mmCIF file of C-alpha atoms in Angstrom:
data_model
loop_
_atom_site.group_PDB
_atom_site.id
_atom_site.type_symbol
_atom_site.label_atom_id
_atom_site.label_comp_id
_atom_site.label_asym_id
_atom_site.label_seq_id
_atom_site.Cartn_x
_atom_site.Cartn_y
_atom_site.Cartn_z
ATOM 1 C CA MET A 142 216.465 24.334 51.662
ATOM 2 C CA LYS A 143 218.852 26.910 53.053
ATOM 3 C CA GLN A 144 219.361 29.631 50.551
ATOM 4 C CA TYR A 145 223.176 30.121 49.010
ATOM 5 C CA ASN A 146 224.744 33.156 48.042
ATOM 6 C CA VAL A 147 226.985 32.496 44.847
ATOM 7 C CA GLY A 148 228.859 33.867 42.147
ATOM 8 C CA ILE A 149 229.645 33.165 37.974
ATOM 9 C CA ILE A 150 232.967 33.396 37.421
ATOM 10 C CA GLY A 151 233.755 33.742 33.417
ATOM 11 C CA ALA A 152 229.862 35.306 33.675
ATOM 12 C CA THR A 153 229.951 37.024 30.226
ATOM 13 C CA GLY A 154 231.160 33.930 28.539
ATOM 14 C CA MET A 155 228.720 31.394 26.236
ATOM 15 C CA VAL A 156 228.401 29.008 29.605
ATOM 16 C CA GLY A 157 228.279 31.782 31.709
ATOM 17 C CA GLN A 158 225.361 33.384 30.192
ATOM 18 C CA ARG A 159 223.864 29.847 30.652
ATOM 19 C CA PHE A 160 224.647 29.558 34.038
ATOM 20 C CA ALA A 161 223.128 32.981 34.384
ATOM 21 C CA ILE A 162 219.987 32.049 32.713
ATOM 22 C CA LEU A 163 219.798 28.825 35.162
ATOM 23 C CA LEU A 164 220.310 30.766 38.121
ATOM 24 C CA GLU A 165 217.446 33.150 37.875
ATOM 25 C CA ASN A 166 214.649 32.917 39.958
ATOM 26 C CA HIS A 167 216.763 29.295 41.554
ATOM 27 C CA PRO A 168 214.804 28.541 44.622
ATOM 28 C CA TRP A 169 218.227 27.704 46.840
ATOM 29 C CA PHE A 170 221.051 30.051 44.823
ATOM 30 C CA ASN A 171 220.749 33.865 44.528
ATOM 31 C CA VAL A 172 223.516 35.232 42.175
ATOM 32 C CA LYS A 173 225.479 38.083 44.335
ATOM 33 C CA VAL A 174 228.753 38.350 42.243
ATOM 34 C CA LEU A 175 229.619 38.204 38.561
ATOM 35 C CA ALA A 176 233.411 38.317 37.406
ATOM 36 C CA ALA A 177 235.231 38.094 34.213
ATOM 37 C CA SER A 178 238.673 39.172 32.761
ATOM 38 C CA PRO A 179 240.146 42.439 33.449
ATOM 39 C CA ARG A 180 238.982 44.020 30.475
ATOM 40 C CA SER A 181 235.068 43.509 31.740
ATOM 41 C CA LYS A 182 236.122 45.031 35.470
ATOM 42 C CA GLY A 183 233.881 47.460 36.634
ATOM 43 C CA LYS A 184 231.414 47.587 33.705
ATOM 44 C CA THR A 185 227.899 46.343 34.572
ATOM 45 C CA TYR A 186 227.093 42.873 33.024
ATOM 46 C CA ALA A 187 225.088 44.288 30.225
ATOM 47 C CA GLU A 188 227.779 46.781 29.068
ATOM 48 C CA ALA A 189 230.170 43.513 29.603
ATOM 49 C CA VAL A 190 228.498 41.200 27.239
ATOM 50 C CA GLY A 191 227.088 44.274 25.093
ATOM 51 C CA ASN A 192 226.030 42.730 21.928
ATOM 52 C CA ARG A 193 227.512 39.120 22.399
ATOM 53 C CA TRP A 194 224.740 37.598 24.543
ATOM 54 C CA ALA A 195 224.305 34.298 23.098
ATOM 55 C CA MET A 196 220.935 32.694 24.742
ATOM 56 C CA ASP A 197 217.613 32.615 22.754
ATOM 57 C CA VAL A 198 215.994 34.410 26.012
ATOM 58 C CA PRO A 199 216.874 38.031 27.400
ATOM 59 C CA MET A 200 219.537 38.453 29.711
ATOM 60 C CA PRO A 201 218.297 38.466 33.574
ATOM 61 C CA GLU A 202 217.054 41.894 34.579
ATOM 62 C CA SER A 203 218.227 41.361 38.053
ATOM 63 C CA MET A 204 221.821 40.803 36.618
ATOM 64 C CA LYS A 205 222.164 43.643 34.017
ATOM 65 C CA ASN A 206 223.430 46.277 36.380
ATOM 66 C CA LEU A 207 225.954 43.786 38.236
ATOM 67 C CA VAL A 208 229.276 45.568 38.327
ATOM 68 C CA ILE A 209 231.671 43.049 36.831
ATOM 69 C CA TYR A 210 234.816 41.905 39.786
ATOM 70 C CA ASP A 211 237.995 40.850 37.964
ATOM 71 C CA ALA A 212 238.028 36.832 38.620
ATOM 72 C CA THR A 213 241.830 36.880 39.412
ATOM 73 C CA ALA A 214 242.557 40.152 41.164
ATOM 74 C CA ASP A 215 239.737 40.337 42.956
ATOM 75 C CA ILE A 216 239.195 36.824 44.850
ATOM 76 C CA LYS A 217 238.973 38.679 48.306
ATOM 77 C CA GLU A 218 236.060 40.713 47.536
ATOM 78 C CA ILE A 219 234.357 37.777 45.789
ATOM 79 C CA THR A 220 234.866 35.098 48.300
ATOM 80 C CA SER A 221 233.706 37.770 51.200
ATOM 81 C CA GLN A 222 230.248 37.700 49.351
ATOM 82 C CA VAL A 223 229.171 33.892 48.502
ATOM 83 C CA ASP A 224 229.008 30.854 50.214
ATOM 84 C CA PHE A 225 230.396 29.268 46.785
ATOM 85 C CA VAL A 226 230.992 29.803 43.224
ATOM 86 C CA PHE A 227 230.446 28.550 39.665
ATOM 87 C CA CYS A 228 233.510 28.617 37.229
ATOM 88 C CA ALA A 229 233.281 28.995 33.756
ATOM 89 C CA VAL A 230 236.633 30.831 32.516
ATOM 90 C CA ASP A 231 238.250 31.048 29.090
ATOM 91 C CA MET A 232 241.802 30.193 30.211
ATOM 92 C CA LYS A 233 245.167 28.521 29.830
ATOM 93 C CA LYS A 234 244.515 25.062 31.636
ATOM 94 C CA ASP A 235 247.514 25.576 34.381
ATOM 95 C CA GLU A 236 245.875 29.065 34.751
ATOM 96 C CA ILE A 237 242.487 27.792 35.767
ATOM 97 C CA LYS A 238 243.999 25.251 37.861
ATOM 98 C CA ALA A 239 245.899 28.177 39.923
ATOM 99 C CA LEU A 240 242.576 30.264 39.725
ATOM 100 C CA GLU A 241 240.422 26.988 41.026
ATOM 101 C CA GLU A 242 242.926 26.173 43.695
ATOM 102 C CA ALA A 243 242.844 30.242 45.488
ATOM 103 C CA TYR A 244 239.256 30.264 45.308
ATOM 104 C CA ALA A 245 239.259 26.778 46.987
ATOM 105 C CA LYS A 246 241.976 28.011 49.458
ATOM 106 C CA ALA A 247 240.028 30.998 50.177
ATOM 107 C CA GLU A 248 237.253 28.817 51.497
ATOM 108 C CA CYS A 249 235.461 29.122 48.778
ATOM 109 C CA PRO A 250 234.007 25.650 47.405
ATOM 110 C CA VAL A 251 234.193 26.263 43.303
ATOM 111 C CA ILE A 252 231.541 24.178 40.959
ATOM 112 C CA SER A 253 233.789 24.196 37.987
ATOM 113 C CA ASN A 254 232.850 23.254 34.261
ATOM 114 C CA ASN A 255 236.337 23.650 33.521
ATOM 115 C CA SER A 256 238.561 20.743 32.206
ATOM 116 C CA ALA A 257 242.014 21.603 34.306
ATOM 117 C CA ASN A 258 241.116 19.723 37.685
ATOM 118 C CA ARG A 259 239.135 16.471 36.119
ATOM 119 C CA GLY A 260 242.354 14.522 36.199
ATOM 120 C CA VAL A 261 242.977 15.355 39.533
ATOM 121 C CA ASP A 262 242.019 11.931 41.807
ATOM 122 C CA ASP A 263 240.849 13.888 45.092
ATOM 123 C CA VAL A 264 238.609 16.240 42.479
ATOM 124 C CA PRO A 265 235.344 14.510 42.326
ATOM 125 C CA MET A 266 233.780 14.823 38.384
ATOM 126 C CA MET A 267 230.158 14.068 38.995
ATOM 127 C CA VAL A 268 227.235 13.104 36.513
ATOM 128 C CA PRO A 269 224.798 13.419 39.356
ATOM 129 C CA GLU A 270 222.788 10.539 38.690
ATOM 130 C CA ILE A 271 225.804 8.335 38.332
ATOM 131 C CA ASN A 272 228.547 8.548 40.806
ATOM 132 C CA PRO A 273 227.526 10.555 43.705
ATOM 133 C CA ASP A 274 229.647 8.851 46.111
ATOM 134 C CA HIS A 275 233.014 10.566 44.647
ATOM 135 C CA ALA A 276 231.857 13.444 46.954
ATOM 136 C CA ALA A 277 233.227 11.436 49.514
ATOM 137 C CA VAL A 278 237.025 12.577 48.090
ATOM 138 C CA ILE A 279 235.958 15.880 49.262
ATOM 139 C CA GLU A 280 237.388 15.554 52.414
ATOM 140 C CA THR A 281 240.827 14.563 51.033
ATOM 141 C CA GLN A 282 241.007 16.874 48.889
ATOM 142 C CA LYS A 283 240.191 19.972 51.637
ATOM 143 C CA LYS A 284 243.310 18.098 53.682
ATOM 144 C CA ARG A 285 245.402 18.500 50.824
ATOM 145 C CA LEU A 286 244.669 22.029 50.464
ATOM 146 C CA GLY A 287 244.580 23.055 54.107
ATOM 147 C CA THR A 288 241.060 24.125 53.832
ATOM 148 C CA LYS A 289 238.262 23.937 56.096
ATOM 149 C CA ARG A 290 235.202 23.945 53.461
ATOM 150 C CA GLY A 291 236.966 25.144 50.276
ATOM 151 C CA PHE A 292 237.023 22.567 47.575
ATOM 152 C CA ILE A 293 236.944 21.874 43.913
ATOM 153 C CA ALA A 294 234.210 20.041 42.290
ATOM 154 C CA VAL A 295 233.886 19.615 38.349
ATOM 155 C CA LYS A 296 231.724 18.392 35.598
ATOM 156 C CA SER A 297 232.521 15.958 32.874
ATOM 157 C CA ASN A 298 233.109 16.946 29.437
ATOM 158 C CA CYS A 299 230.004 17.651 27.588
ATOM 159 C CA SER A 300 230.510 15.279 24.914
ATOM 160 C CA ILE A 301 230.189 12.260 27.203
ATOM 161 C CA GLN A 302 226.639 13.116 29.110
ATOM 162 C CA SER A 303 225.188 12.390 25.784
ATOM 163 C CA TYR A 304 226.596 8.384 26.087
ATOM 164 C CA VAL A 305 227.530 7.596 29.326
ATOM 165 C CA PRO A 306 224.279 7.681 31.542
ATOM 166 C CA ALA A 307 222.862 4.901 28.731
ATOM 167 C CA LEU A 308 225.630 2.972 29.455
ATOM 168 C CA THR A 309 225.802 3.149 32.978
ATOM 169 C CA PRO A 310 223.016 1.234 33.899
ATOM 170 C CA LEU A 311 224.138 -1.454 31.364
ATOM 171 C CA ARG A 312 227.540 -2.149 32.984
ATOM 172 C CA LYS A 313 226.060 -4.603 35.355
ATOM 173 C CA PHE A 314 226.396 -6.842 31.907
ATOM 174 C CA GLY A 315 230.040 -6.866 31.996
ATOM 175 C CA ILE A 316 230.841 -3.575 29.449
ATOM 176 C CA LYS A 317 233.889 -4.908 27.479
ATOM 177 C CA LYS A 318 234.678 -2.363 24.612
ATOM 178 C CA VAL A 319 232.889 0.830 23.302
ATOM 179 C CA LEU A 320 232.870 2.877 20.213
ATOM 180 C CA ALA A 321 231.314 6.286 20.742
ATOM 181 C CA CYS A 322 231.376 8.677 17.059
ATOM 182 C CA THR A 323 230.079 12.537 18.635
ATOM 183 C CA TYR A 324 228.286 14.933 16.889
ATOM 184 C CA GLN A 325 228.750 17.782 18.245
ATOM 185 C CA ALA A 326 226.939 21.576 18.558
ATOM 186 C CA ILE A 327 228.814 24.793 17.465
ATOM 187 C CA SER A 328 227.661 26.307 21.114
ATOM 188 C CA GLY A 329 230.385 23.371 22.457
ATOM 189 C CA ALA A 330 233.177 25.789 21.182
ATOM 190 C CA GLY A 331 231.312 29.202 22.338
ATOM 191 C CA LYS A 332 229.932 29.803 19.209
ATOM 192 C CA THR A 333 226.460 30.951 16.912
ATOM 193 C CA PHE A 334 225.962 30.842 13.043
ATOM 194 C CA GLU A 335 226.199 34.510 13.448
ATOM 195 C CA THR A 336 229.709 34.334 14.789
ATOM 196 C CA TRP A 337 230.855 31.536 13.089
ATOM 197 C CA PRO A 338 229.524 31.460 9.304
ATOM 198 C CA GLU A 339 232.369 28.893 8.295
ATOM 199 C CA MET A 340 230.097 26.047 10.277
ATOM 200 C CA VAL A 341 227.112 26.759 8.142
ATOM 201 C CA ASP A 342 226.334 23.621 5.841
ATOM 202 C CA ASN A 343 229.913 22.275 6.813
ATOM 203 C CA LEU A 344 231.530 19.958 9.131
ATOM 204 C CA ILE A 345 235.157 19.721 11.125
ATOM 205 C CA PRO A 346 236.414 16.388 11.831
ATOM 206 C CA PHE A 347 238.081 17.541 14.527
ATOM 207 C CA ILE A 348 238.182 19.007 17.507
ATOM 208 C CA GLY A 349 241.170 19.791 19.828
ATOM 209 C CA GLY A 350 241.613 17.436 23.114
ATOM 210 C CA GLU A 351 237.828 16.397 22.484
ATOM 211 C CA GLU A 352 238.719 12.371 21.815
ATOM 212 C CA GLU A 353 241.276 12.466 24.487
ATOM 213 C CA LYS A 354 238.657 13.564 26.881
ATOM 214 C CA SER A 355 235.741 11.247 25.386
ATOM 215 C CA GLU A 356 238.293 8.148 26.203
ATOM 216 C CA LYS A 357 239.325 9.195 29.751
ATOM 217 C CA GLU A 358 236.534 10.981 31.548
ATOM 218 C CA PRO A 359 234.252 8.374 31.696
ATOM 219 C CA LEU A 360 236.535 5.954 33.369
ATOM 220 C CA LYS A 361 236.936 8.504 35.685
ATOM 221 C CA VAL A 362 233.057 8.460 36.356
ATOM 222 C CA TRP A 363 232.818 4.785 36.325
ATOM 223 C CA GLY A 364 235.557 4.975 39.248
ATOM 224 C CA LYS A 365 235.617 3.729 42.954
ATOM 225 C CA VAL A 366 236.032 5.440 45.595
ATOM 226 C CA VAL A 367 239.713 3.932 46.849
ATOM 227 C CA ASP A 368 241.573 5.312 50.427
ATOM 228 C CA GLY A 369 240.094 8.988 49.321
ATOM 229 C CA LYS A 370 240.712 9.004 45.732
ATOM 230 C CA ILE A 371 239.081 8.013 42.940
ATOM 231 C CA VAL A 372 240.653 4.845 41.436
ATOM 232 C CA ASN A 373 240.052 4.741 37.254
ATOM 233 C CA GLU A 374 237.511 2.022 35.936
ATOM 234 C CA SER A 375 240.537 -0.374 33.867
ATOM 235 C CA GLU A 376 238.109 -3.103 32.677
ATOM 236 C CA ILE A 377 235.968 -1.058 29.921
ATOM 237 C CA SER A 378 237.639 -0.163 26.727
ATOM 238 C CA ILE A 379 236.781 3.148 24.889
ATOM 239 C CA THR A 380 237.539 4.732 21.289
ATOM 240 C CA THR A 381 236.245 7.857 20.430
ATOM 241 C CA GLN A 382 235.841 10.280 17.032
ATOM 242 C CA CYS A 383 234.503 13.457 17.666
ATOM 243 C CA LEU A 384 233.033 15.829 15.123
ATOM 244 C CA ARG A 385 231.491 19.473 14.932
ATOM 245 C CA VAL A 386 228.333 19.287 12.862
ATOM 246 C CA PRO A 387 226.071 22.635 11.848
ATOM 247 C CA VAL A 388 223.996 22.142 14.795
ATOM 248 C CA SER A 389 223.130 25.310 17.387
ATOM 249 C CA ASN A 390 222.749 23.208 20.255
ATOM 250 C CA GLY A 391 222.523 19.390 21.075
ATOM 251 C CA HIS A 392 225.487 16.969 21.063
ATOM 252 C CA THR A 393 224.815 13.376 19.376
ATOM 253 C CA ALA A 394 226.565 10.405 19.577
ATOM 254 C CA ALA A 395 226.334 6.933 17.569
ATOM 255 C CA VAL A 396 227.332 4.171 20.090
ATOM 256 C CA PHE A 397 228.658 0.507 19.821
ATOM 257 C CA VAL A 398 228.941 -1.548 22.857
ATOM 258 C CA THR A 399 229.851 -5.492 23.404
ATOM 259 C CA PHE A 400 228.917 -6.791 26.504
ATOM 260 C CA GLU A 401 230.665 -10.126 28.416
ATOM 261 C CA ASN A 402 226.905 -11.266 29.398
ATOM 262 C CA LYS A 403 224.756 -9.694 25.963
ATOM 263 C CA PRO A 404 221.453 -8.700 27.567
ATOM 264 C CA SER A 405 218.284 -8.512 25.418
ATOM 265 C CA ILE A 406 216.925 -5.252 23.726
ATOM 266 C CA GLU A 407 213.675 -5.922 25.882
ATOM 267 C CA GLU A 408 215.970 -5.700 29.195
ATOM 268 C CA ILE A 409 217.923 -2.997 28.018
ATOM 269 C CA LYS A 410 214.836 -0.878 27.128
ATOM 270 C CA LYS A 411 213.494 -1.916 30.766
ATOM 271 C CA ILE A 412 216.687 -0.629 32.471
ATOM 272 C CA TRP A 413 216.733 2.742 30.571
ATOM 273 C CA ALA A 414 212.896 3.327 31.379
ATOM 274 C CA GLU A 415 213.664 2.511 35.305
ATOM 275 C CA PHE A 416 216.833 4.467 35.404
ATOM 276 C CA LYS A 417 217.174 6.926 38.108
ATOM 277 C CA GLY A 418 219.996 8.301 40.764
ATOM 278 C CA GLU A 419 220.198 10.788 43.588
ATOM 279 C CA PRO A 420 218.941 13.394 41.690
ATOM 280 C CA GLN A 421 215.733 12.085 40.980
ATOM 281 C CA GLU A 422 215.181 10.403 44.364
ATOM 282 C CA LEU A 423 215.843 14.308 46.413
ATOM 283 C CA GLU A 424 213.589 15.661 43.735
ATOM 284 C CA LEU A 425 216.107 18.282 43.270
ATOM 285 C CA PRO A 426 214.776 21.574 41.657
ATOM 286 C CA LEU A 427 216.698 20.909 38.383
ATOM 287 C CA ALA A 428 216.768 17.130 37.765
ATOM 288 C CA PRO A 429 214.451 15.879 35.207
ATOM 289 C CA LYS A 430 211.869 13.276 36.278
ATOM 290 C CA GLN A 431 212.832 10.643 33.597
ATOM 291 C CA PHE A 432 216.374 10.723 33.193
ATOM 292 C CA LEU A 433 216.648 8.458 30.391
ATOM 293 C CA ASN A 434 214.032 8.768 27.189
ATOM 294 C CA TYR A 435 213.944 5.984 24.770
ATOM 295 C CA PHE A 436 212.019 6.414 21.513
ATOM 296 C CA GLU A 437 210.690 3.953 19.276
ATOM 297 C CA GLU A 438 210.700 6.486 15.983
ATOM 298 C CA GLU A 439 213.227 4.765 13.392
ATOM 299 C CA ASN A 440 214.519 9.240 13.218
ATOM 300 C CA ARG A 441 214.316 9.928 16.426
ATOM 301 C CA PRO A 442 216.123 11.605 18.733
ATOM 302 C CA GLN A 443 216.638 14.919 16.512
ATOM 303 C CA ALA A 444 218.461 17.671 18.133
ATOM 304 C CA LYS A 445 216.210 20.387 16.901
ATOM 305 C CA LEU A 446 213.106 18.053 18.677
ATOM 306 C CA ASP A 447 214.653 16.628 21.729
ATOM 307 C CA ARG A 448 217.488 18.602 23.023
ATOM 308 C CA ASP A 449 215.324 20.610 25.176
ATOM 309 C CA MET A 450 213.341 17.604 26.680
ATOM 310 C CA GLU A 451 212.885 17.843 30.825
ATOM 311 C CA ASN A 452 214.371 21.642 30.257
ATOM 312 C CA GLY A 453 217.139 19.964 28.536
ATOM 313 C CA MET A 454 218.511 17.943 31.512
ATOM 314 C CA ALA A 455 216.986 14.742 30.362
ATOM 315 C CA VAL A 456 219.094 12.434 27.889
ATOM 316 C CA SER A 457 217.320 11.022 24.527
ATOM 317 C CA ILE A 458 218.141 7.528 23.091
ATOM 318 C CA GLY A 459 216.758 5.667 19.870
ATOM 319 C CA ARG A 460 217.810 3.123 17.526
ATOM 320 C CA LEU A 461 218.584 0.035 19.426
ATOM 321 C CA ARG A 462 219.620 -2.567 17.361
ATOM 322 C CA GLU A 463 222.126 -5.370 17.121
ATOM 323 C CA ASP A 464 225.474 -5.001 15.115
ATOM 324 C CA SER A 465 227.293 -6.988 13.275
ATOM 325 C CA GLN A 466 230.671 -6.495 14.765
ATOM 326 C CA TYR A 467 229.429 -5.465 18.574
ATOM 327 C CA ASP A 468 226.754 -6.813 20.089
ATOM 328 C CA TYR A 469 224.380 -3.333 20.082
ATOM 329 C CA LYS A 470 224.160 -0.003 18.555
ATOM 330 C CA PHE A 471 222.275 3.137 19.270
ATOM 331 C CA VAL A 472 222.003 6.781 19.087
ATOM 332 C CA CYS A 473 222.010 9.415 22.034
ATOM 333 C CA LEU A 474 221.479 13.163 22.352
ATOM 334 C CA SER A 475 222.012 15.428 25.347
ATOM 335 C CA HIS A 476 221.943 19.458 25.673
ATOM 336 C CA ASN A 477 225.754 20.580 25.431
ATOM 337 C CA THR A 478 225.307 23.613 27.488
ATOM 338 C CA LEU A 479 222.765 22.316 29.879
ATOM 339 C CA ARG A 480 223.146 18.880 30.649
ATOM 340 C CA GLY A 481 226.484 18.964 29.405
ATOM 341 C CA ALA A 482 227.856 21.791 30.726
ATOM 342 C CA ALA A 483 225.972 24.643 33.088
ATOM 343 C CA GLY A 484 223.152 22.545 33.914
ATOM 344 C CA GLY A 485 225.360 19.955 35.120
ATOM 345 C CA GLY A 486 226.946 22.095 36.915
ATOM 346 C CA VAL A 487 223.488 23.556 38.620
ATOM 347 C CA LEU A 488 222.643 19.846 39.405
ATOM 348 C CA MET A 489 225.672 18.640 40.915
ATOM 349 C CA ALA A 490 225.704 21.937 43.197
ATOM 350 C CA GLU A 491 221.966 21.264 43.944
ATOM 351 C CA LEU A 492 223.253 17.844 45.161
ATOM 352 C CA LEU A 493 226.254 18.784 47.168
ATOM 353 C CA ALA A 494 223.812 21.302 48.685
ATOM 354 C CA ALA A 495 221.243 18.848 49.705
ATOM 355 C CA LYS A 496 224.108 16.893 51.380
ATOM 356 C CA GLY A 497 225.493 20.058 53.386
ATOM 357 C CA TYR A 498 228.996 20.063 51.456
ATOM 358 C CA PHE A 499 228.308 24.574 51.718
ATOM 359 C CA ASP A 500 227.211 24.558 55.080
#
């Protein structure tokens, strides 16, 4: 595979730090540029992050002394050095949208962890195993932006990564309605227990904007490409509740589902065991060999035990059983900053690289 020089925009934040860890020694992607807010400009990565390094492994030695660029003011200098960028900035939504479009219009593809462009119908929002065909809308987007190679591709919200992969291969039975209650780790808010001591021995029953994203985004992921745009799935009804819980990493979902044609428990387990997508077929570097993993034990999956399965890129499922009001209920778990955030972004970039979108 061709080697690509890449940048991390928003490198000092928690997701940016996770991108740094994942891209250290990546076989295809070489981190050339780091960028953040104006207050970090001119500092080395180590200086800019200081004591805010939140990962459980050290900062990559190869990046410690990289000098930080201003993500907004230095677009020309950044894009002249890289083939594409990963974006995980902490800004207002309209500012993020404008920033990502500015990079794309500078002929630099953007792989975004942000939500600002997720609702745009010619911006693919990809879970690589589920909807790789949505990359087809990139050509329409480039015409809109007036670019030859610049475009934006986004990953979905971290919370839906836990339950949407488990539901996806069951759609052939005609999913009618879904209730998903998510129990989300504090790293999803960019926090640790050291920086957010109020979360110890606590639960907060509200995460701003999360329920709206969790109900709408699966419908785009399950949508179809029609005339160069993504048309959302319209036959499935989803309702959610999203709670912040005192867990460092790992989003759990309690899922309830009703089908038009109810499958058996044995059928469902067999489908989960056999489900794979293009990342597995292409043997992409970050792709889990077994995407969906079912536990027969009644007390699994557990965040502490199972979030790091297949380097945090697999989805764990358990407690599948019949329900008195829905057809079935089960529990899912995914690592929110790996599969759900930076890892999902890197895997999407690997898929697009394998298909030639960065050439």
